[in-house]
């Protein structure tokens, strides 16, 4: 069995006290008044001896594990996968390890994951909450564990959050279609009480009210696998000349259906999508979409949690970030249908 390298081993190699070694390896050389040259020798010796710090002992002493729990709604969704990568990268800048879980949009699974992470004694949480999970978020707050909600939040729970301006983003996307001459726009969404989905629908409605005489219709798809039936119904309505998809999963599935049914975008019908996707690159004509500031969302959520860890009594911080509308342009050949 290989003997574990101790602070004493490093001290003997350099010829200093174990206290001095402890100051340097814990990042407190200034507090211990350790000279730069000596500190560098200690770090080099630790590396040469392959010293591995005892994180369990350290966490027992400090009450911190230097870990944060990230729970996203669906890790298979490219949006949340990008969020996870951004959070992990930003957290590492603060010396924090990220433990990642996926709730699969289930409040029950979210609660179980929270219980597991609490037992792992994470120092904070970043959560994209599932519908009906207000009680779980409140439970975390009652434990005094720092938490920042990302992408979604609850009005009934006073917690820090970082979100996109969903209402304004959707309103801008629909207004853009209207300004291009589209008048009969269908909106496809999941039926959900989550705040970000309600805000997107509200943005669609606000934009639609600007043209009172035209038809704007909302369609709900319980699962994206049922989307084909919904789009089929829309295509059967001659008056519809554009479709707005409320999420990237609906967008990708919807675009696939339209291509399979030889619907030319934007010549036959135009679309506008919420969120970016690599799938859009496979279309000859650029797809108009809302690009959320994923990097900013991830960084802001980590920074919020770090601040709450450092200052437990700090007030909640709510941030709403602006998105970007990426225009697909308008083909010169395309004439807006006179329907």
mmCIF file of C-alpha atoms in Angstrom:
data_model
loop_
_atom_site.group_PDB
_atom_site.id
_atom_site.type_symbol
_atom_site.label_atom_id
_atom_site.label_comp_id
_atom_site.label_asym_id
_atom_site.label_seq_id
_atom_site.Cartn_x
_atom_site.Cartn_y
_atom_site.Cartn_z
ATOM 1 C CA UNK A 1 0.000 0.000 0.000
ATOM 2 C CA UNK A 2 1.392 3.375 -1.046
ATOM 3 C CA UNK A 3 1.897 5.758 1.873
ATOM 4 C CA UNK A 4 -0.165 8.942 1.583
ATOM 5 C CA UNK A 5 2.003 12.068 1.432
ATOM 6 C CA UNK A 6 1.456 14.349 4.424
ATOM 7 C CA UNK A 7 2.188 17.988 5.188
ATOM 8 C CA UNK A 8 5.025 16.735 7.406
ATOM 9 C CA UNK A 9 6.665 14.987 4.434
ATOM 10 C CA UNK A 10 6.628 18.218 2.436
ATOM 11 C CA UNK A 11 7.922 20.209 5.407
ATOM 12 C CA UNK A 12 10.851 17.817 5.888
ATOM 13 C CA UNK A 13 11.722 17.963 2.197
ATOM 14 C CA UNK A 14 11.788 21.776 2.133
ATOM 15 C CA UNK A 15 13.154 22.204 5.654
ATOM 16 C CA UNK A 16 10.309 24.281 7.072
ATOM 17 C CA UNK A 17 7.536 23.782 9.638
ATOM 18 C CA UNK A 18 4.285 21.964 8.837
ATOM 19 C CA UNK A 19 2.442 25.161 9.790
ATOM 20 C CA UNK A 20 4.228 27.015 7.004
ATOM 21 C CA UNK A 21 3.325 24.273 4.514
ATOM 22 C CA UNK A 22 -0.299 24.425 5.648
ATOM 23 C CA UNK A 23 -0.435 28.202 5.110
ATOM 24 C CA UNK A 24 0.885 27.905 1.546
ATOM 25 C CA UNK A 25 -1.227 24.949 0.397
ATOM 26 C CA UNK A 26 -4.391 26.534 1.790
ATOM 27 C CA UNK A 27 -3.652 29.776 -0.071
ATOM 28 C CA UNK A 28 -2.908 31.756 3.089
ATOM 29 C CA UNK A 29 0.825 32.392 2.667
ATOM 30 C CA UNK A 30 0.324 36.126 3.202
ATOM 31 C CA UNK A 31 -1.414 35.440 6.506
ATOM 32 C CA UNK A 32 1.497 33.206 7.537
ATOM 33 C CA UNK A 33 3.996 35.756 6.247
ATOM 34 C CA UNK A 34 5.660 33.182 4.018
ATOM 35 C CA UNK A 35 8.186 34.553 1.540
ATOM 36 C CA UNK A 36 7.513 34.096 -2.162
ATOM 37 C CA UNK A 37 10.601 31.987 -2.719
ATOM 38 C CA UNK A 38 9.754 29.658 0.185
ATOM 39 C CA UNK A 39 6.129 29.393 -0.916
ATOM 40 C CA UNK A 40 7.204 28.395 -4.415
ATOM 41 C CA UNK A 41 9.561 25.723 -3.014
ATOM 42 C CA UNK A 42 6.704 24.306 -0.938
ATOM 43 C CA UNK A 43 4.369 24.151 -3.960
ATOM 44 C CA UNK A 44 7.052 22.494 -6.084
ATOM 45 C CA UNK A 45 7.730 19.924 -3.353
ATOM 46 C CA UNK A 46 4.009 19.179 -3.029
ATOM 47 C CA UNK A 47 3.791 18.588 -6.774
ATOM 48 C CA UNK A 48 6.928 16.460 -6.854
ATOM 49 C CA UNK A 49 5.635 14.268 -4.014
ATOM 50 C CA UNK A 50 2.175 14.093 -5.648
ATOM 51 C CA UNK A 51 0.503 15.501 -2.543
ATOM 52 C CA UNK A 52 -3.284 15.029 -2.474
ATOM 53 C CA UNK A 53 -5.169 17.203 0.046
ATOM 54 C CA UNK A 54 -7.655 15.543 2.380
ATOM 55 C CA UNK A 55 -10.874 17.199 1.255
ATOM 56 C CA UNK A 56 -12.992 15.330 3.798
ATOM 57 C CA UNK A 57 -10.892 16.590 6.708
ATOM 58 C CA UNK A 58 -10.895 20.073 5.228
ATOM 59 C CA UNK A 59 -14.678 20.098 4.823
ATOM 60 C CA UNK A 60 -15.155 18.930 8.409
ATOM 61 C CA UNK A 61 -12.947 21.779 9.574
ATOM 62 C CA UNK A 62 -14.435 24.530 7.408
ATOM 63 C CA UNK A 63 -17.995 23.256 7.015
ATOM 64 C CA UNK A 64 -17.568 23.636 3.227
ATOM 65 C CA UNK A 65 -17.250 20.953 0.546
ATOM 66 C CA UNK A 66 -16.451 23.328 -2.329
ATOM 67 C CA UNK A 67 -19.196 21.729 -4.392
ATOM 68 C CA UNK A 68 -22.398 23.098 -5.910
ATOM 69 C CA UNK A 69 -25.358 21.079 -7.095
ATOM 70 C CA UNK A 70 -26.685 21.885 -10.573
ATOM 71 C CA UNK A 71 -30.061 20.411 -11.481
ATOM 72 C CA UNK A 72 -31.337 21.117 -14.982
ATOM 73 C CA UNK A 73 -34.689 20.218 -16.493
ATOM 74 C CA UNK A 74 -33.326 17.933 -19.221
ATOM 75 C CA UNK A 75 -29.610 17.381 -19.792
ATOM 76 C CA UNK A 76 -30.318 15.900 -23.256
ATOM 77 C CA UNK A 77 -31.643 19.300 -24.339
ATOM 78 C CA UNK A 78 -28.751 21.225 -26.007
ATOM 79 C CA UNK A 79 -29.790 24.390 -24.167
ATOM 80 C CA UNK A 80 -29.366 22.786 -20.743
ATOM 81 C CA UNK A 81 -26.240 20.893 -21.821
ATOM 82 C CA UNK A 82 -24.692 24.258 -22.721
ATOM 83 C CA UNK A 83 -25.872 25.734 -19.414
ATOM 84 C CA UNK A 84 -24.246 22.824 -17.561
ATOM 85 C CA UNK A 85 -20.951 23.318 -19.368
ATOM 86 C CA UNK A 86 -21.002 27.054 -18.674
ATOM 87 C CA UNK A 87 -21.777 26.560 -14.985
ATOM 88 C CA UNK A 88 -19.060 23.934 -14.622
ATOM 89 C CA UNK A 89 -16.457 26.177 -16.271
ATOM 90 C CA UNK A 90 -17.393 29.245 -14.235
ATOM 91 C CA UNK A 91 -17.583 27.309 -10.951
ATOM 92 C CA UNK A 92 -14.086 25.926 -11.502
ATOM 93 C CA UNK A 93 -12.776 29.505 -11.516
ATOM 94 C CA UNK A 94 -13.819 29.699 -7.865
ATOM 95 C CA UNK A 95 -12.360 26.301 -7.014
ATOM 96 C CA UNK A 96 -15.814 24.719 -6.944
ATOM 97 C CA UNK A 97 -16.744 21.290 -8.269
ATOM 98 C CA UNK A 98 -20.152 20.949 -9.948
ATOM 99 C CA UNK A 99 -22.354 17.915 -9.366
ATOM 100 C CA UNK A 100 -24.954 17.680 -12.142
ATOM 101 C CA UNK A 101 -28.383 16.075 -12.177
ATOM 102 C CA UNK A 102 -31.390 16.136 -14.519
ATOM 103 C CA UNK A 103 -34.956 16.285 -13.204
ATOM 104 C CA UNK A 104 -36.529 15.361 -16.554
ATOM 105 C CA UNK A 105 -39.171 18.016 -15.822
ATOM 106 C CA UNK A 106 -40.370 15.943 -12.852
ATOM 107 C CA UNK A 107 -40.995 17.666 -9.515
ATOM 108 C CA UNK A 108 -40.683 14.306 -7.750
ATOM 109 C CA UNK A 109 -37.316 13.495 -9.305
ATOM 110 C CA UNK A 110 -36.114 17.021 -8.542
ATOM 111 C CA UNK A 111 -36.943 16.527 -4.868
ATOM 112 C CA UNK A 112 -35.040 13.224 -4.772
ATOM 113 C CA UNK A 113 -31.993 14.804 -6.393
ATOM 114 C CA UNK A 114 -32.089 17.673 -3.902
ATOM 115 C CA UNK A 115 -32.180 15.182 -1.014
ATOM 116 C CA UNK A 116 -29.124 13.394 -2.434
ATOM 117 C CA UNK A 117 -27.205 16.636 -2.929
ATOM 118 C CA UNK A 118 -28.101 17.894 0.545
ATOM 119 C CA UNK A 119 -26.682 14.669 1.988
ATOM 120 C CA UNK A 120 -23.543 15.305 -0.067
ATOM 121 C CA UNK A 121 -23.417 18.663 1.742
ATOM 122 C CA UNK A 122 -23.194 20.834 -1.360
ATOM 123 C CA UNK A 123 -22.440 24.463 -0.570
ATOM 124 C CA UNK A 124 -25.091 25.797 -2.926
ATOM 125 C CA UNK A 125 -27.636 24.989 -5.623
ATOM 126 C CA UNK A 126 -28.319 26.176 -9.167
ATOM 127 C CA UNK A 127 -31.640 24.789 -10.316
ATOM 128 C CA UNK A 128 -33.847 24.998 -13.373
ATOM 129 C CA UNK A 129 -37.032 24.036 -11.530
ATOM 130 C CA UNK A 130 -39.697 21.646 -12.775
ATOM 131 C CA UNK A 131 -43.341 22.597 -12.670
ATOM 132 C CA UNK A 132 -44.926 22.278 -9.197
ATOM 133 C CA UNK A 133 -41.530 22.218 -7.423
ATOM 134 C CA UNK A 134 -42.055 25.352 -5.318
ATOM 135 C CA UNK A 135 -42.075 23.267 -2.140
ATOM 136 C CA UNK A 136 -38.642 21.804 -2.899
ATOM 137 C CA UNK A 137 -37.149 25.247 -3.554
ATOM 138 C CA UNK A 138 -38.665 26.490 -0.290
ATOM 139 C CA UNK A 139 -37.172 23.469 1.502
ATOM 140 C CA UNK A 140 -33.671 24.389 0.285
ATOM 141 C CA UNK A 141 -34.173 27.965 1.445
ATOM 142 C CA UNK A 142 -35.346 26.736 4.862
ATOM 143 C CA UNK A 143 -32.060 24.844 5.251
ATOM 144 C CA UNK A 144 -30.151 28.062 4.648
ATOM 145 C CA UNK A 145 -28.395 26.630 1.595
ATOM 146 C CA UNK A 146 -27.662 29.268 -1.073
ATOM 147 C CA UNK A 147 -29.717 28.754 -4.227
ATOM 148 C CA UNK A 148 -30.112 30.488 -7.566
ATOM 149 C CA UNK A 149 -32.846 29.480 -10.008
ATOM 150 C CA UNK A 150 -31.878 29.594 -13.661
ATOM 151 C CA UNK A 151 -34.071 29.922 -16.778
ATOM 152 C CA UNK A 152 -37.269 29.763 -14.667
ATOM 153 C CA UNK A 153 -38.489 31.067 -11.335
ATOM 154 C CA UNK A 154 -41.582 31.169 -9.139
ATOM 155 C CA UNK A 155 -43.417 34.307 -8.092
ATOM 156 C CA UNK A 156 -44.547 32.603 -4.902
ATOM 157 C CA UNK A 157 -41.018 31.752 -3.723
ATOM 158 C CA UNK A 158 -38.560 34.485 -2.763
ATOM 159 C CA UNK A 159 -35.291 33.183 -4.152
ATOM 160 C CA UNK A 160 -32.493 34.526 -6.319
ATOM 161 C CA UNK A 161 -32.842 33.844 -10.026
ATOM 162 C CA UNK A 162 -31.252 34.533 -13.415
ATOM 163 C CA UNK A 163 -33.544 34.370 -16.447
ATOM 164 C CA UNK A 164 -33.961 35.625 -19.999
ATOM 165 C CA UNK A 165 -36.456 38.351 -20.883
ATOM 166 C CA UNK A 166 -38.859 35.766 -22.292
ATOM 167 C CA UNK A 167 -41.841 38.071 -22.813
ATOM 168 C CA UNK A 168 -39.879 40.762 -24.642
ATOM 169 C CA UNK A 169 -37.943 38.186 -26.658
ATOM 170 C CA UNK A 170 -41.091 36.527 -27.962
ATOM 171 C CA UNK A 171 -42.808 39.829 -28.624
ATOM 172 C CA UNK A 172 -39.820 40.961 -30.687
ATOM 173 C CA UNK A 173 -39.746 37.697 -32.641
ATOM 174 C CA UNK A 174 -43.438 37.922 -33.569
ATOM 175 C CA UNK A 175 -43.230 41.640 -34.325
ATOM 176 C CA UNK A 176 -40.354 40.863 -36.691
ATOM 177 C CA UNK A 177 -42.598 38.452 -38.631
ATOM 178 C CA UNK A 178 -45.386 41.026 -38.763
ATOM 179 C CA UNK A 179 -42.998 43.658 -40.094
ATOM 180 C CA UNK A 180 -42.003 41.251 -42.858
ATOM 181 C CA UNK A 181 -45.633 41.031 -43.936
ATOM 182 C CA UNK A 182 -46.832 37.861 -42.225
ATOM 183 C CA UNK A 183 -50.355 38.227 -40.889
ATOM 184 C CA UNK A 184 -51.698 34.771 -40.035
ATOM 185 C CA UNK A 185 -49.329 33.392 -37.420
ATOM 186 C CA UNK A 186 -49.760 30.176 -35.433
ATOM 187 C CA UNK A 187 -47.994 29.703 -32.100
ATOM 188 C CA UNK A 188 -47.044 26.202 -30.892
ATOM 189 C CA UNK A 189 -46.152 25.640 -27.254
ATOM 190 C CA UNK A 190 -46.338 23.158 -24.416
ATOM 191 C CA UNK A 191 -49.217 23.789 -22.046
ATOM 192 C CA UNK A 192 -47.374 24.774 -18.890
ATOM 193 C CA UNK A 193 -47.774 27.000 -15.847
ATOM 194 C CA UNK A 194 -44.036 27.621 -15.615
ATOM 195 C CA UNK A 195 -43.281 31.318 -15.640
ATOM 196 C CA UNK A 196 -40.980 31.347 -18.666
ATOM 197 C CA UNK A 197 -43.601 29.579 -20.807
ATOM 198 C CA UNK A 198 -46.362 31.919 -19.662
ATOM 199 C CA UNK A 199 -44.144 34.908 -20.438
ATOM 200 C CA UNK A 200 -43.432 33.656 -23.954
ATOM 201 C CA UNK A 201 -47.131 33.161 -24.601
ATOM 202 C CA UNK A 202 -47.845 36.625 -23.202
ATOM 203 C CA UNK A 203 -45.247 38.077 -25.567
ATOM 204 C CA UNK A 204 -46.957 36.376 -28.504
ATOM 205 C CA UNK A 205 -50.339 37.730 -27.435
ATOM 206 C CA UNK A 206 -49.000 41.261 -26.977
ATOM 207 C CA UNK A 207 -47.553 41.282 -30.479
ATOM 208 C CA UNK A 208 -50.719 39.782 -31.949
ATOM 209 C CA UNK A 209 -52.905 42.502 -30.454
ATOM 210 C CA UNK A 210 -51.121 45.062 -32.604
ATOM 211 C CA UNK A 211 -52.942 43.676 -35.671
ATOM 212 C CA UNK A 212 -56.480 43.334 -34.443
ATOM 213 C CA UNK A 213 -58.050 42.284 -37.730
ATOM 214 C CA UNK A 214 -55.773 39.316 -38.383
ATOM 215 C CA UNK A 215 -55.708 35.765 -37.030
ATOM 216 C CA UNK A 216 -53.200 34.654 -34.401
ATOM 217 C CA UNK A 217 -53.834 31.242 -32.900
ATOM 218 C CA UNK A 218 -52.244 29.321 -30.030
ATOM 219 C CA UNK A 219 -51.787 25.556 -30.260
ATOM 220 C CA UNK A 220 -50.598 23.292 -27.452
ATOM 221 C CA UNK A 221 -48.691 20.029 -27.877
ATOM 222 C CA UNK A 222 -48.512 17.828 -24.764
ATOM 223 C CA UNK A 223 -45.459 16.024 -26.128
ATOM 224 C CA UNK A 224 -43.274 16.874 -29.101
ATOM 225 C CA UNK A 225 -44.097 13.446 -30.578
ATOM 226 C CA UNK A 226 -47.681 14.719 -31.048
ATOM 227 C CA UNK A 227 -46.414 17.769 -32.858
ATOM 228 C CA UNK A 228 -47.010 16.306 -36.300
ATOM 229 C CA UNK A 229 -50.759 16.221 -35.752
ATOM 230 C CA UNK A 230 -50.705 19.846 -34.597
ATOM 231 C CA UNK A 231 -48.707 21.060 -37.598
ATOM 232 C CA UNK A 232 -50.847 18.950 -39.916
ATOM 233 C CA UNK A 233 -53.915 20.801 -38.676
ATOM 234 C CA UNK A 234 -52.147 24.131 -39.196
ATOM 235 C CA UNK A 235 -51.080 23.261 -42.747
ATOM 236 C CA UNK A 236 -54.686 22.390 -43.532
ATOM 237 C CA UNK A 237 -55.644 25.970 -42.699
ATOM 238 C CA UNK A 238 -54.916 28.020 -45.806
ATOM 239 C CA UNK A 239 -54.725 31.258 -43.881
ATOM 240 C CA UNK A 240 -51.631 30.400 -41.775
ATOM 241 C CA UNK A 241 -48.431 31.810 -43.308
ATOM 242 C CA UNK A 242 -45.993 31.490 -40.383
ATOM 243 C CA UNK A 243 -45.426 29.369 -37.278
ATOM 244 C CA UNK A 244 -43.709 30.385 -34.042
ATOM 245 C CA UNK A 245 -42.243 27.556 -31.939
ATOM 246 C CA UNK A 246 -41.982 28.292 -28.213
ATOM 247 C CA UNK A 247 -39.032 25.991 -27.371
ATOM 248 C CA UNK A 248 -36.032 24.495 -29.123
ATOM 249 C CA UNK A 249 -37.359 20.928 -28.796
ATOM 250 C CA UNK A 250 -40.587 21.969 -30.531
ATOM 251 C CA UNK A 251 -38.564 23.922 -33.104
ATOM 252 C CA UNK A 252 -36.353 20.990 -34.081
ATOM 253 C CA UNK A 253 -39.235 18.514 -34.258
ATOM 254 C CA UNK A 254 -41.396 21.026 -36.136
ATOM 255 C CA UNK A 255 -38.740 21.860 -38.715
ATOM 256 C CA UNK A 256 -38.137 18.162 -39.289
ATOM 257 C CA UNK A 257 -41.857 17.635 -39.932
ATOM 258 C CA UNK A 258 -42.064 20.584 -42.324
ATOM 259 C CA UNK A 259 -39.068 19.337 -44.310
ATOM 260 C CA UNK A 260 -40.490 15.814 -44.508
ATOM 261 C CA UNK A 261 -43.715 17.283 -45.928
ATOM 262 C CA UNK A 262 -41.841 19.398 -48.489
ATOM 263 C CA UNK A 263 -42.819 22.732 -46.937
ATOM 264 C CA UNK A 264 -40.345 25.302 -48.244
ATOM 265 C CA UNK A 265 -39.143 27.869 -45.712
ATOM 266 C CA UNK A 266 -39.852 30.749 -46.137
ATOM 267 C CA UNK A 267 -41.431 30.443 -49.606
ATOM 268 C CA UNK A 268 -44.397 28.299 -48.528
ATOM 269 C CA UNK A 269 -44.392 29.171 -44.840
ATOM 270 C CA UNK A 270 -41.979 30.926 -42.526
ATOM 271 C CA UNK A 271 -41.018 29.965 -38.993
ATOM 272 C CA UNK A 272 -39.537 31.654 -35.947
ATOM 273 C CA UNK A 273 -37.967 29.622 -33.156
ATOM 274 C CA UNK A 274 -37.096 30.218 -29.518
ATOM 275 C CA UNK A 275 -33.472 29.182 -28.825
ATOM 276 C CA UNK A 276 -30.589 28.339 -31.116
ATOM 277 C CA UNK A 277 -29.898 24.928 -32.615
ATOM 278 C CA UNK A 278 -27.279 23.374 -34.886
ATOM 279 C CA UNK A 279 -30.185 21.942 -36.871
ATOM 280 C CA UNK A 280 -30.832 25.380 -38.335
ATOM 281 C CA UNK A 281 -27.548 25.122 -40.252
ATOM 282 C CA UNK A 282 -28.993 22.346 -42.410
ATOM 283 C CA UNK A 283 -31.581 24.656 -43.963
ATOM 284 C CA UNK A 284 -30.759 26.540 -47.160
ATOM 285 C CA UNK A 285 -32.471 29.623 -45.773
ATOM 286 C CA UNK A 286 -31.377 30.951 -42.346
ATOM 287 C CA UNK A 287 -33.927 30.301 -39.593
ATOM 288 C CA UNK A 288 -35.080 33.291 -37.564
ATOM 289 C CA UNK A 289 -34.637 32.517 -33.878
ATOM 290 C CA UNK A 290 -34.169 33.939 -30.400
ATOM 291 C CA UNK A 291 -30.621 33.393 -29.140
ATOM 292 C CA UNK A 292 -30.512 33.280 -25.366
ATOM 293 C CA UNK A 293 -27.347 34.518 -23.581
ATOM 294 C CA UNK A 294 -26.369 31.063 -22.320
ATOM 295 C CA UNK A 295 -22.854 32.007 -21.192
ATOM 296 C CA UNK A 296 -24.166 35.011 -19.284
ATOM 297 C CA UNK A 297 -26.929 32.948 -17.672
ATOM 298 C CA UNK A 298 -24.410 30.354 -16.492
ATOM 299 C CA UNK A 299 -21.848 32.864 -15.219
ATOM 300 C CA UNK A 300 -24.441 35.035 -13.473
ATOM 301 C CA UNK A 301 -25.974 32.050 -11.672
ATOM 302 C CA UNK A 302 -22.591 30.852 -10.398
ATOM 303 C CA UNK A 303 -21.567 34.330 -9.279
ATOM 304 C CA UNK A 304 -24.885 34.728 -7.461
ATOM 305 C CA UNK A 305 -24.417 31.457 -5.566
ATOM 306 C CA UNK A 306 -20.800 32.290 -4.734
ATOM 307 C CA UNK A 307 -21.870 35.635 -3.289
ATOM 308 C CA UNK A 308 -24.595 33.947 -1.237
ATOM 309 C CA UNK A 309 -22.057 31.416 0.068
ATOM 310 C CA UNK A 310 -19.701 34.199 1.114
ATOM 311 C CA UNK A 311 -22.466 36.373 2.552
ATOM 312 C CA UNK A 312 -25.272 34.152 3.901
ATOM 313 C CA UNK A 313 -27.379 37.136 4.961
ATOM 314 C CA UNK A 314 -27.281 38.770 1.541
ATOM 315 C CA UNK A 315 -30.607 39.672 -0.047
ATOM 316 C CA UNK A 316 -31.890 37.725 -3.032
ATOM 317 C CA UNK A 317 -30.639 38.868 -6.410
ATOM 318 C CA UNK A 318 -32.912 38.774 -9.444
ATOM 319 C CA UNK A 319 -31.433 39.264 -12.896
ATOM 320 C CA UNK A 320 -33.220 39.398 -16.244
ATOM 321 C CA UNK A 321 -30.853 39.179 -19.211
ATOM 322 C CA UNK A 322 -31.535 40.346 -22.750
ATOM 323 C CA UNK A 323 -31.575 37.915 -25.652
ATOM 324 C CA UNK A 324 -30.776 38.476 -29.322
ATOM 325 C CA UNK A 325 -33.121 38.037 -32.276
ATOM 326 C CA UNK A 326 -31.200 36.396 -35.116
ATOM 327 C CA UNK A 327 -33.019 37.284 -38.319
ATOM 328 C CA UNK A 328 -33.276 34.762 -41.118
ATOM 329 C CA UNK A 329 -33.798 37.593 -43.551
ATOM 330 C CA UNK A 330 -36.354 37.418 -46.342
ATOM 331 C CA UNK A 331 -35.838 35.874 -49.764
ATOM 332 C CA UNK A 332 -36.420 38.160 -52.689
ATOM 333 C CA UNK A 333 -38.268 35.322 -54.460
ATOM 334 C CA UNK A 334 -40.705 34.868 -51.629
ATOM 335 C CA UNK A 335 -43.998 36.703 -51.871
ATOM 336 C CA UNK A 336 -46.048 36.904 -48.691
ATOM 337 C CA UNK A 337 -49.213 34.857 -49.353
ATOM 338 C CA UNK A 338 -52.336 36.980 -49.872
ATOM 339 C CA UNK A 339 -54.522 34.786 -47.690
#
